PDB file of C-alpha atoms in Angstrom:
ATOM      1  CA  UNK A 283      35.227 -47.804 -19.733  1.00  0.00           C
ATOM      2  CA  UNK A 284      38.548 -45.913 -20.286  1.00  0.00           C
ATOM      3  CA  UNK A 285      40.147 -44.026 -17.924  1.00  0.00           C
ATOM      4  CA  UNK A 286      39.441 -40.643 -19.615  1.00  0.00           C
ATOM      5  CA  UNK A 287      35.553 -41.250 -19.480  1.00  0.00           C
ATOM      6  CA  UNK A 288      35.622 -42.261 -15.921  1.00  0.00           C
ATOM      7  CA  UNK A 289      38.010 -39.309 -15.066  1.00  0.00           C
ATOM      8  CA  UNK A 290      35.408 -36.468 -17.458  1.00  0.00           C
ATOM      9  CA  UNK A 291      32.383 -38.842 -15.413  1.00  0.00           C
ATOM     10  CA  UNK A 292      34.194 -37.532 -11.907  1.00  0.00           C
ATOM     11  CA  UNK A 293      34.578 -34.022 -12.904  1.00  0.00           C
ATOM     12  CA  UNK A 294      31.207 -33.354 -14.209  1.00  0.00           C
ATOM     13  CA  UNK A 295      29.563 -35.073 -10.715  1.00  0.00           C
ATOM     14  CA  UNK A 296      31.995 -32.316  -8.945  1.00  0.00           C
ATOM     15  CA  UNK A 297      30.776 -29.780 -11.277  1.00  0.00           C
ATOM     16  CA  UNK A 298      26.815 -30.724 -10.589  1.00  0.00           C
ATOM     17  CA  UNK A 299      28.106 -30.915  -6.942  1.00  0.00           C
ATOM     18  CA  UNK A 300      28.988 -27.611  -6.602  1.00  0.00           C
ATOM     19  CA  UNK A 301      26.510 -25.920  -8.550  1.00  0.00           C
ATOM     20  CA  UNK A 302      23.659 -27.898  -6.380  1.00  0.00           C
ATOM     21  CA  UNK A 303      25.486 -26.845  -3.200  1.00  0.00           C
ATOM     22  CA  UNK A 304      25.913 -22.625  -4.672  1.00  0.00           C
ATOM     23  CA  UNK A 305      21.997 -23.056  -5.414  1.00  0.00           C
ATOM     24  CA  UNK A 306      21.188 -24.466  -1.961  1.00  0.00           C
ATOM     25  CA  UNK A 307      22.862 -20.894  -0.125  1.00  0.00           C
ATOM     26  CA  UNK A 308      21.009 -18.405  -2.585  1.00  0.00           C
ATOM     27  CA  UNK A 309      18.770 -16.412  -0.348  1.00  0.00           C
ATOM     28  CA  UNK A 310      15.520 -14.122  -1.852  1.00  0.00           C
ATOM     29  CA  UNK A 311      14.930 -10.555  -1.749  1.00  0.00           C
ATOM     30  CA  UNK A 312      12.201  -9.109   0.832  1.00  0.00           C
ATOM     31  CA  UNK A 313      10.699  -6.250   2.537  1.00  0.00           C
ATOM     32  CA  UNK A 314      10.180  -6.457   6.644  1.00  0.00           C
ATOM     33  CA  UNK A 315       7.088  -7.277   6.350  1.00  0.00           C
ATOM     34  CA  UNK A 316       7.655 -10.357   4.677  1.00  0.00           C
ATOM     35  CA  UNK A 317      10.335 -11.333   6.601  1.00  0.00           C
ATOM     36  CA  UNK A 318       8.416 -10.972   9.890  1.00  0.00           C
ATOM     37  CA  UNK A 319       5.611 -13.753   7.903  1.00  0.00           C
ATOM     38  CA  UNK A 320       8.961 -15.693   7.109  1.00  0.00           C
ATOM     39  CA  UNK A 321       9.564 -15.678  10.319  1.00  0.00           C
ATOM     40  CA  UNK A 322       6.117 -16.429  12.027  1.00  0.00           C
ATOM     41  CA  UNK A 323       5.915 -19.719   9.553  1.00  0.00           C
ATOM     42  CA  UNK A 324       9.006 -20.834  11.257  1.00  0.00           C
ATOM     43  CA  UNK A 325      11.308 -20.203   8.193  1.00  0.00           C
ATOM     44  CA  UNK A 326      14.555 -19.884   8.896  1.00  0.00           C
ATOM     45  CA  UNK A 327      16.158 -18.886   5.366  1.00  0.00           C
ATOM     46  CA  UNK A 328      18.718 -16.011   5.569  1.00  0.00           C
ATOM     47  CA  UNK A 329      16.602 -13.336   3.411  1.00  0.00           C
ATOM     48  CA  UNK A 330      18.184  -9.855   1.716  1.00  0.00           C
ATOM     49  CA  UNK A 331      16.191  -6.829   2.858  1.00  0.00           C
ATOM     50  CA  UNK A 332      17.239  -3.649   0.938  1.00  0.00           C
ATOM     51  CA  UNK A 333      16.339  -0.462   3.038  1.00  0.00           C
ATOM     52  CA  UNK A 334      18.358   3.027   4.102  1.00  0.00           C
ATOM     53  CA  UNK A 335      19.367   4.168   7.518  1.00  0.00           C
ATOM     54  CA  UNK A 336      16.635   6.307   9.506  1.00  0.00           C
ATOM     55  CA  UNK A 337      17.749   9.857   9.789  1.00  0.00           C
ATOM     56  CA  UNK A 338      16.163  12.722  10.992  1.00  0.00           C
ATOM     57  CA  UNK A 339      14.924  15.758   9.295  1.00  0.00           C
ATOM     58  CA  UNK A 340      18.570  17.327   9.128  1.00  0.00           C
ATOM     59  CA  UNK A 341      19.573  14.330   7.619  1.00  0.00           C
ATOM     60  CA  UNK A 342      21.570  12.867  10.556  1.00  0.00           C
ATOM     61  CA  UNK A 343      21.267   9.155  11.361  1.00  0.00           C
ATOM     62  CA  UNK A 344      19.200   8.501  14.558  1.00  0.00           C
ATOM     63  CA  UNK A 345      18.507   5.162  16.430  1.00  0.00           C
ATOM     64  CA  UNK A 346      22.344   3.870  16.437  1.00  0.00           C
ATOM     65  CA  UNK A 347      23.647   2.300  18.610  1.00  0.00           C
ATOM     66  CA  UNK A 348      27.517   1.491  19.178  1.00  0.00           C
ATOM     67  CA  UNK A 349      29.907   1.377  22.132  1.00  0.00           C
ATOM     68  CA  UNK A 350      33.286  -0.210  21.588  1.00  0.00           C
ATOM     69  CA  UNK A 351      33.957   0.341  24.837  1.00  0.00           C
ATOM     70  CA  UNK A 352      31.375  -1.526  26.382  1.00  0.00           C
ATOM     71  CA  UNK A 353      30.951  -4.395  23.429  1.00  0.00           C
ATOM     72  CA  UNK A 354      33.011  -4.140  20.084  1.00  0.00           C
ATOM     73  CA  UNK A 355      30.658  -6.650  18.510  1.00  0.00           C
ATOM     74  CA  UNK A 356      27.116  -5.541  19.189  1.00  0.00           C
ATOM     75  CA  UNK A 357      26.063  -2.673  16.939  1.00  0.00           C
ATOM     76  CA  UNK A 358      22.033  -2.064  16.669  1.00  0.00           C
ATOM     77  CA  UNK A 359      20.838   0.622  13.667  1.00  0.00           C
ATOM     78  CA  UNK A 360      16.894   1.459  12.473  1.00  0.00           C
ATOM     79  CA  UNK A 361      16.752   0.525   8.820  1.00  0.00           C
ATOM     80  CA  UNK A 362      13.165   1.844   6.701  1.00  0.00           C
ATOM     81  CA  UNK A 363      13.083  -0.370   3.911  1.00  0.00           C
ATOM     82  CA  UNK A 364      11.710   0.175   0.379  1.00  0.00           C
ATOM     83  CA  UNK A 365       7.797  -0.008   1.733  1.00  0.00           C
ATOM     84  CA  UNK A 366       8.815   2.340   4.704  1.00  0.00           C
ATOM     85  CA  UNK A 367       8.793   0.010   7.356  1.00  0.00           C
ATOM     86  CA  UNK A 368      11.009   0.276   9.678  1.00  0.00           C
ATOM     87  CA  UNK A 369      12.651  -2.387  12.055  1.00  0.00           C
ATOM     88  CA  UNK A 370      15.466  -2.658  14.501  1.00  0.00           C
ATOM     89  CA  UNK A 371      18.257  -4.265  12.761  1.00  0.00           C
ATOM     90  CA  UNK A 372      21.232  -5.936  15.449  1.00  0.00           C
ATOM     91  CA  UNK A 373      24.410  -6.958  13.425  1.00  0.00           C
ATOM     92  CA  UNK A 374      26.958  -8.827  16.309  1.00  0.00           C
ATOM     93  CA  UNK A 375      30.067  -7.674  15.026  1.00  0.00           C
ATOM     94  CA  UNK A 376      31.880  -4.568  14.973  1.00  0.00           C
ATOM     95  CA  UNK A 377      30.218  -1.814  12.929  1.00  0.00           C
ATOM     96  CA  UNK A 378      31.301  -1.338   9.124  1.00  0.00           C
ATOM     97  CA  UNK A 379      33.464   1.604   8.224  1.00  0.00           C
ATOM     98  CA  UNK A 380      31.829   3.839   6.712  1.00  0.00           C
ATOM     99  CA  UNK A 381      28.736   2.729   7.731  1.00  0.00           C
ATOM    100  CA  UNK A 382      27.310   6.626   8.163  1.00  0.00           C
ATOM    101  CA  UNK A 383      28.149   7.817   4.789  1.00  0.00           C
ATOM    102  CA  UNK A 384      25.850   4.520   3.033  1.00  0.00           C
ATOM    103  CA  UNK A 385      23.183   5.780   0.704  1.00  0.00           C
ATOM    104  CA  UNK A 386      21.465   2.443   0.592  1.00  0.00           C
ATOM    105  CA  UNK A 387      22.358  -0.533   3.195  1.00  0.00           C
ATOM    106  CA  UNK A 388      21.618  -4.666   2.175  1.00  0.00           C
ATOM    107  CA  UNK A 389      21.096  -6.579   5.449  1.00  0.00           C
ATOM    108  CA  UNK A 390      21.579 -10.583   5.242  1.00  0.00           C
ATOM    109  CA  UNK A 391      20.038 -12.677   7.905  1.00  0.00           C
ATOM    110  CA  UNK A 392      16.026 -13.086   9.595  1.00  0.00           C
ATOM    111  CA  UNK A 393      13.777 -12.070  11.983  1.00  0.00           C
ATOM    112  CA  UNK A 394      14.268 -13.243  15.637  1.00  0.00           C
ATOM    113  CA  UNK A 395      13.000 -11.794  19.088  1.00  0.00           C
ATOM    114  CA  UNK A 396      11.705  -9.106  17.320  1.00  0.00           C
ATOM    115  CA  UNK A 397      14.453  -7.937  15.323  1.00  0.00           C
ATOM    116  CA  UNK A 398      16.326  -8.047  12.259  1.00  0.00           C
ATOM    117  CA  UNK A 399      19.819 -10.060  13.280  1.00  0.00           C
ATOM    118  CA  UNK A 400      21.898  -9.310  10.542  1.00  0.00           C
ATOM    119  CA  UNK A 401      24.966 -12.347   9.307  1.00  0.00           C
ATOM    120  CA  UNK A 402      26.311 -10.171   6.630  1.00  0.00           C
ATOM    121  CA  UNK A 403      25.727  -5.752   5.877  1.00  0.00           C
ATOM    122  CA  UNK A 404      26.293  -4.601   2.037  1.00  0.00           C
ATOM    123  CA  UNK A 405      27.030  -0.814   1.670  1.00  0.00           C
ATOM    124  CA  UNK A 406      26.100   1.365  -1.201  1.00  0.00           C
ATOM    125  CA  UNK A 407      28.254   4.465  -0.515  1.00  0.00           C
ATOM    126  CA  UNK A 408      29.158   7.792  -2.816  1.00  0.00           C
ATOM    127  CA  UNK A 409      32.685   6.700  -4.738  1.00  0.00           C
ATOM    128  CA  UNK A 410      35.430   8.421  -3.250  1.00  0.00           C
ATOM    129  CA  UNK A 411      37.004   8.631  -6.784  1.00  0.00           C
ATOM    130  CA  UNK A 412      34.183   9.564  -9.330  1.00  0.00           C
ATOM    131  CA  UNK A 413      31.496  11.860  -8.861  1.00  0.00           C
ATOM    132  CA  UNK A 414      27.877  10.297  -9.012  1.00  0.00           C
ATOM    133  CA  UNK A 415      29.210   6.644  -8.821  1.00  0.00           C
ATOM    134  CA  UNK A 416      28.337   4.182  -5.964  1.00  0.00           C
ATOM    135  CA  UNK A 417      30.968   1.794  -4.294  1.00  0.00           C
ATOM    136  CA  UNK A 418      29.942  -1.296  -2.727  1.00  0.00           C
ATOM    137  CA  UNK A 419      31.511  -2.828   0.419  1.00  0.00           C
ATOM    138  CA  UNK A 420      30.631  -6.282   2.414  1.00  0.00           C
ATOM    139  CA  UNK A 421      31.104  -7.035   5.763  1.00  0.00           C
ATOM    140  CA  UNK A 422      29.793 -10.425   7.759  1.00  0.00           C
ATOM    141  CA  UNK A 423      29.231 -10.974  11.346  1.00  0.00           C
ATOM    142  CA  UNK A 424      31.843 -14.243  12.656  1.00  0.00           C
ATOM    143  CA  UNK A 425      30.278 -16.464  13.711  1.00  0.00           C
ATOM    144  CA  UNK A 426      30.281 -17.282  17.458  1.00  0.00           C
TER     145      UNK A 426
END
Protein backbone atom coordinates (compact mmCIF):
# COMPACT_ATOMS: atom_id res chain seq x y z
CA UNK A 1 0.00 0.00 0.00
CA UNK A 2 1.13 3.65 -0.58
CA UNK A 3 1.53 5.99 1.88
CA UNK A 4 -1.50 8.13 0.85
CA UNK A 5 -3.95 5.08 1.29
CA UNK A 6 -2.58 4.18 4.61
CA UNK A 7 -2.57 7.92 5.68
CA UNK A 8 -6.78 8.43 4.07
CA UNK A 9 -7.09 4.54 6.01
CA UNK A 10 -5.95 6.54 9.47
CA UNK A 11 -8.12 9.46 9.03
CA UNK A 12 -11.29 7.78 8.21
CA UNK A 13 -10.74 5.22 11.53
CA UNK A 14 -10.39 8.80 13.46
CA UNK A 15 -13.37 10.00 11.72
CA UNK A 16 -15.56 6.62 12.66
CA UNK A 17 -13.80 7.14 16.07
CA UNK A 18 -15.22 10.17 16.85
CA UNK A 19 -18.51 9.88 15.48
CA UNK A 20 -18.93 6.40 17.58
CA UNK A 21 -17.67 8.23 20.68
CA UNK A 22 -20.36 11.73 19.89
CA UNK A 23 -23.11 8.84 19.50
CA UNK A 24 -22.15 7.07 22.74
CA UNK A 25 -22.88 10.74 24.95
CA UNK A 26 -26.32 11.50 23.14
CA UNK A 27 -28.85 11.37 25.90
CA UNK A 28 -33.01 10.99 25.14
CA UNK A 29 -35.74 13.24 25.89
CA UNK A 30 -38.21 12.37 28.94
CA UNK A 31 -40.85 13.40 31.24
CA UNK A 32 -40.33 12.68 35.29
CA UNK A 33 -42.14 10.03 35.19
CA UNK A 34 -40.04 8.20 32.98
CA UNK A 35 -37.07 9.16 34.43
CA UNK A 36 -38.10 7.97 37.92
CA UNK A 37 -38.75 4.14 35.80
CA UNK A 38 -35.16 4.97 34.36
CA UNK A 39 -34.13 5.21 37.44
CA UNK A 40 -35.87 2.27 39.36
CA UNK A 41 -34.35 -0.18 36.41
CA UNK A 42 -31.02 0.96 37.57
CA UNK A 43 -30.31 3.12 34.43
CA UNK A 44 -27.98 5.48 34.83
CA UNK A 45 -28.11 7.48 31.37
CA UNK A 46 -28.04 11.32 31.77
CA UNK A 47 -31.74 12.01 30.31
CA UNK A 48 -33.14 15.75 29.06
CA UNK A 49 -36.36 16.61 30.88
CA UNK A 50 -38.00 19.78 29.41
CA UNK A 51 -40.34 21.44 32.09
CA UNK A 52 -40.90 25.32 33.50
CA UNK A 53 -40.26 26.66 36.93
CA UNK A 54 -43.29 26.33 39.52
CA UNK A 55 -44.71 29.70 40.26
CA UNK A 56 -47.51 30.71 42.08
CA UNK A 57 -50.71 32.23 41.04
CA UNK A 58 -49.06 35.84 40.75
CA UNK A 59 -46.67 34.35 38.68
CA UNK A 60 -43.69 34.44 41.11
CA UNK A 61 -41.36 31.43 41.32
CA UNK A 62 -41.87 29.40 44.56
CA UNK A 63 -39.87 26.35 45.92
CA UNK A 64 -36.19 27.94 45.32
CA UNK A 65 -33.81 27.53 47.05
CA UNK A 66 -30.32 29.47 47.07
CA UNK A 67 -27.93 30.82 49.70
CA UNK A 68 -24.50 31.92 48.55
CA UNK A 69 -23.76 32.60 51.76
CA UNK A 70 -24.17 29.41 53.24
CA UNK A 71 -23.17 27.15 49.91
CA UNK A 72 -22.44 28.89 46.46
CA UNK A 73 -22.85 25.54 44.75
CA UNK A 74 -26.06 23.97 45.97
CA UNK A 75 -29.12 25.52 44.34
CA UNK A 76 -32.54 23.31 44.60
CA UNK A 77 -35.72 24.67 42.22
CA UNK A 78 -39.40 22.73 41.60
CA UNK A 79 -39.59 22.14 37.88
CA UNK A 80 -43.49 20.85 36.40
CA UNK A 81 -42.64 19.29 33.30
CA UNK A 82 -44.67 18.97 30.07
CA UNK A 83 -47.19 16.16 31.78
CA UNK A 84 -47.40 18.42 34.97
CA UNK A 85 -45.41 16.53 37.20
CA UNK A 86 -43.51 18.08 39.28
CA UNK A 87 -40.13 17.07 41.01
CA UNK A 88 -37.41 18.61 43.07
CA UNK A 89 -34.64 19.36 40.80
CA UNK A 90 -30.85 19.96 42.85
CA UNK A 91 -28.22 21.42 40.37
CA UNK A 92 -24.59 21.57 42.62
CA UNK A 93 -23.28 24.57 41.23
CA UNK A 94 -23.96 28.09 41.49
CA UNK A 95 -27.35 29.14 40.12
CA UNK A 96 -27.58 30.42 36.35
CA UNK A 97 -28.05 34.10 35.72
CA UNK A 98 -30.99 34.76 34.78
CA UNK A 99 -32.36 31.82 35.92
CA UNK A 100 -35.86 33.74 37.13
CA UNK A 101 -36.64 35.37 33.93
CA UNK A 102 -36.54 31.48 31.91
CA UNK A 103 -39.76 30.76 30.11
CA UNK A 104 -38.89 27.14 29.63
CA UNK A 105 -35.81 25.38 31.60
CA UNK A 106 -33.88 21.87 30.00
CA UNK A 107 -32.41 19.92 32.95
CA UNK A 108 -29.50 17.28 32.04
CA UNK A 109 -28.78 14.55 34.47
CA UNK A 110 -31.17 11.48 36.48
CA UNK A 111 -33.04 10.61 39.23
CA UNK A 112 -31.23 9.87 42.57
CA UNK A 113 -32.46 9.92 46.32
CA UNK A 114 -35.49 11.16 45.17
CA UNK A 115 -34.59 13.96 43.11
CA UNK A 116 -33.71 15.29 39.89
CA UNK A 117 -29.63 16.06 40.20
CA UNK A 118 -29.10 18.15 37.42
CA UNK A 119 -25.09 18.00 35.38
CA UNK A 120 -26.01 20.66 32.97
CA UNK A 121 -29.44 23.60 33.02
CA UNK A 122 -30.49 25.04 29.39
CA UNK A 123 -32.47 28.37 29.57
CA UNK A 124 -35.10 29.52 27.21
CA UNK A 125 -35.39 33.23 28.17
CA UNK A 126 -37.31 36.43 26.36
CA UNK A 127 -34.35 38.07 23.93
CA UNK A 128 -33.16 41.10 25.38
CA UNK A 129 -32.80 42.49 21.79
CA UNK A 130 -35.96 41.44 19.74
CA UNK A 131 -39.35 41.34 20.86
CA UNK A 132 -41.04 37.77 20.83
CA UNK A 133 -37.65 35.93 20.28
CA UNK A 134 -36.17 33.36 22.77
CA UNK A 135 -32.36 33.25 23.74
CA UNK A 136 -30.83 30.18 24.88
CA UNK A 137 -28.09 29.92 27.54
CA UNK A 138 -26.13 26.66 29.03
CA UNK A 139 -24.66 26.23 32.14
CA UNK A 140 -23.06 22.73 33.68
CA UNK A 141 -22.45 21.75 37.16
CA UNK A 142 -18.16 20.99 37.64
CA UNK A 143 -17.68 18.24 38.47
CA UNK A 144 -16.45 17.43 42.01
Amino acid sequence: MKKIQIFGLVIIAVAIGIIVSTAGDASTYVDFTKAKEMAQDGDNESIHVVGKLKKDVAGRIVEMEYKPEIDPNYFVFTLVDNQNVEQRVIYKNTKPQDFDKSEQVVVVGKMKDGAFSAEKILMKCPSKYENGKMETTEHTATKS
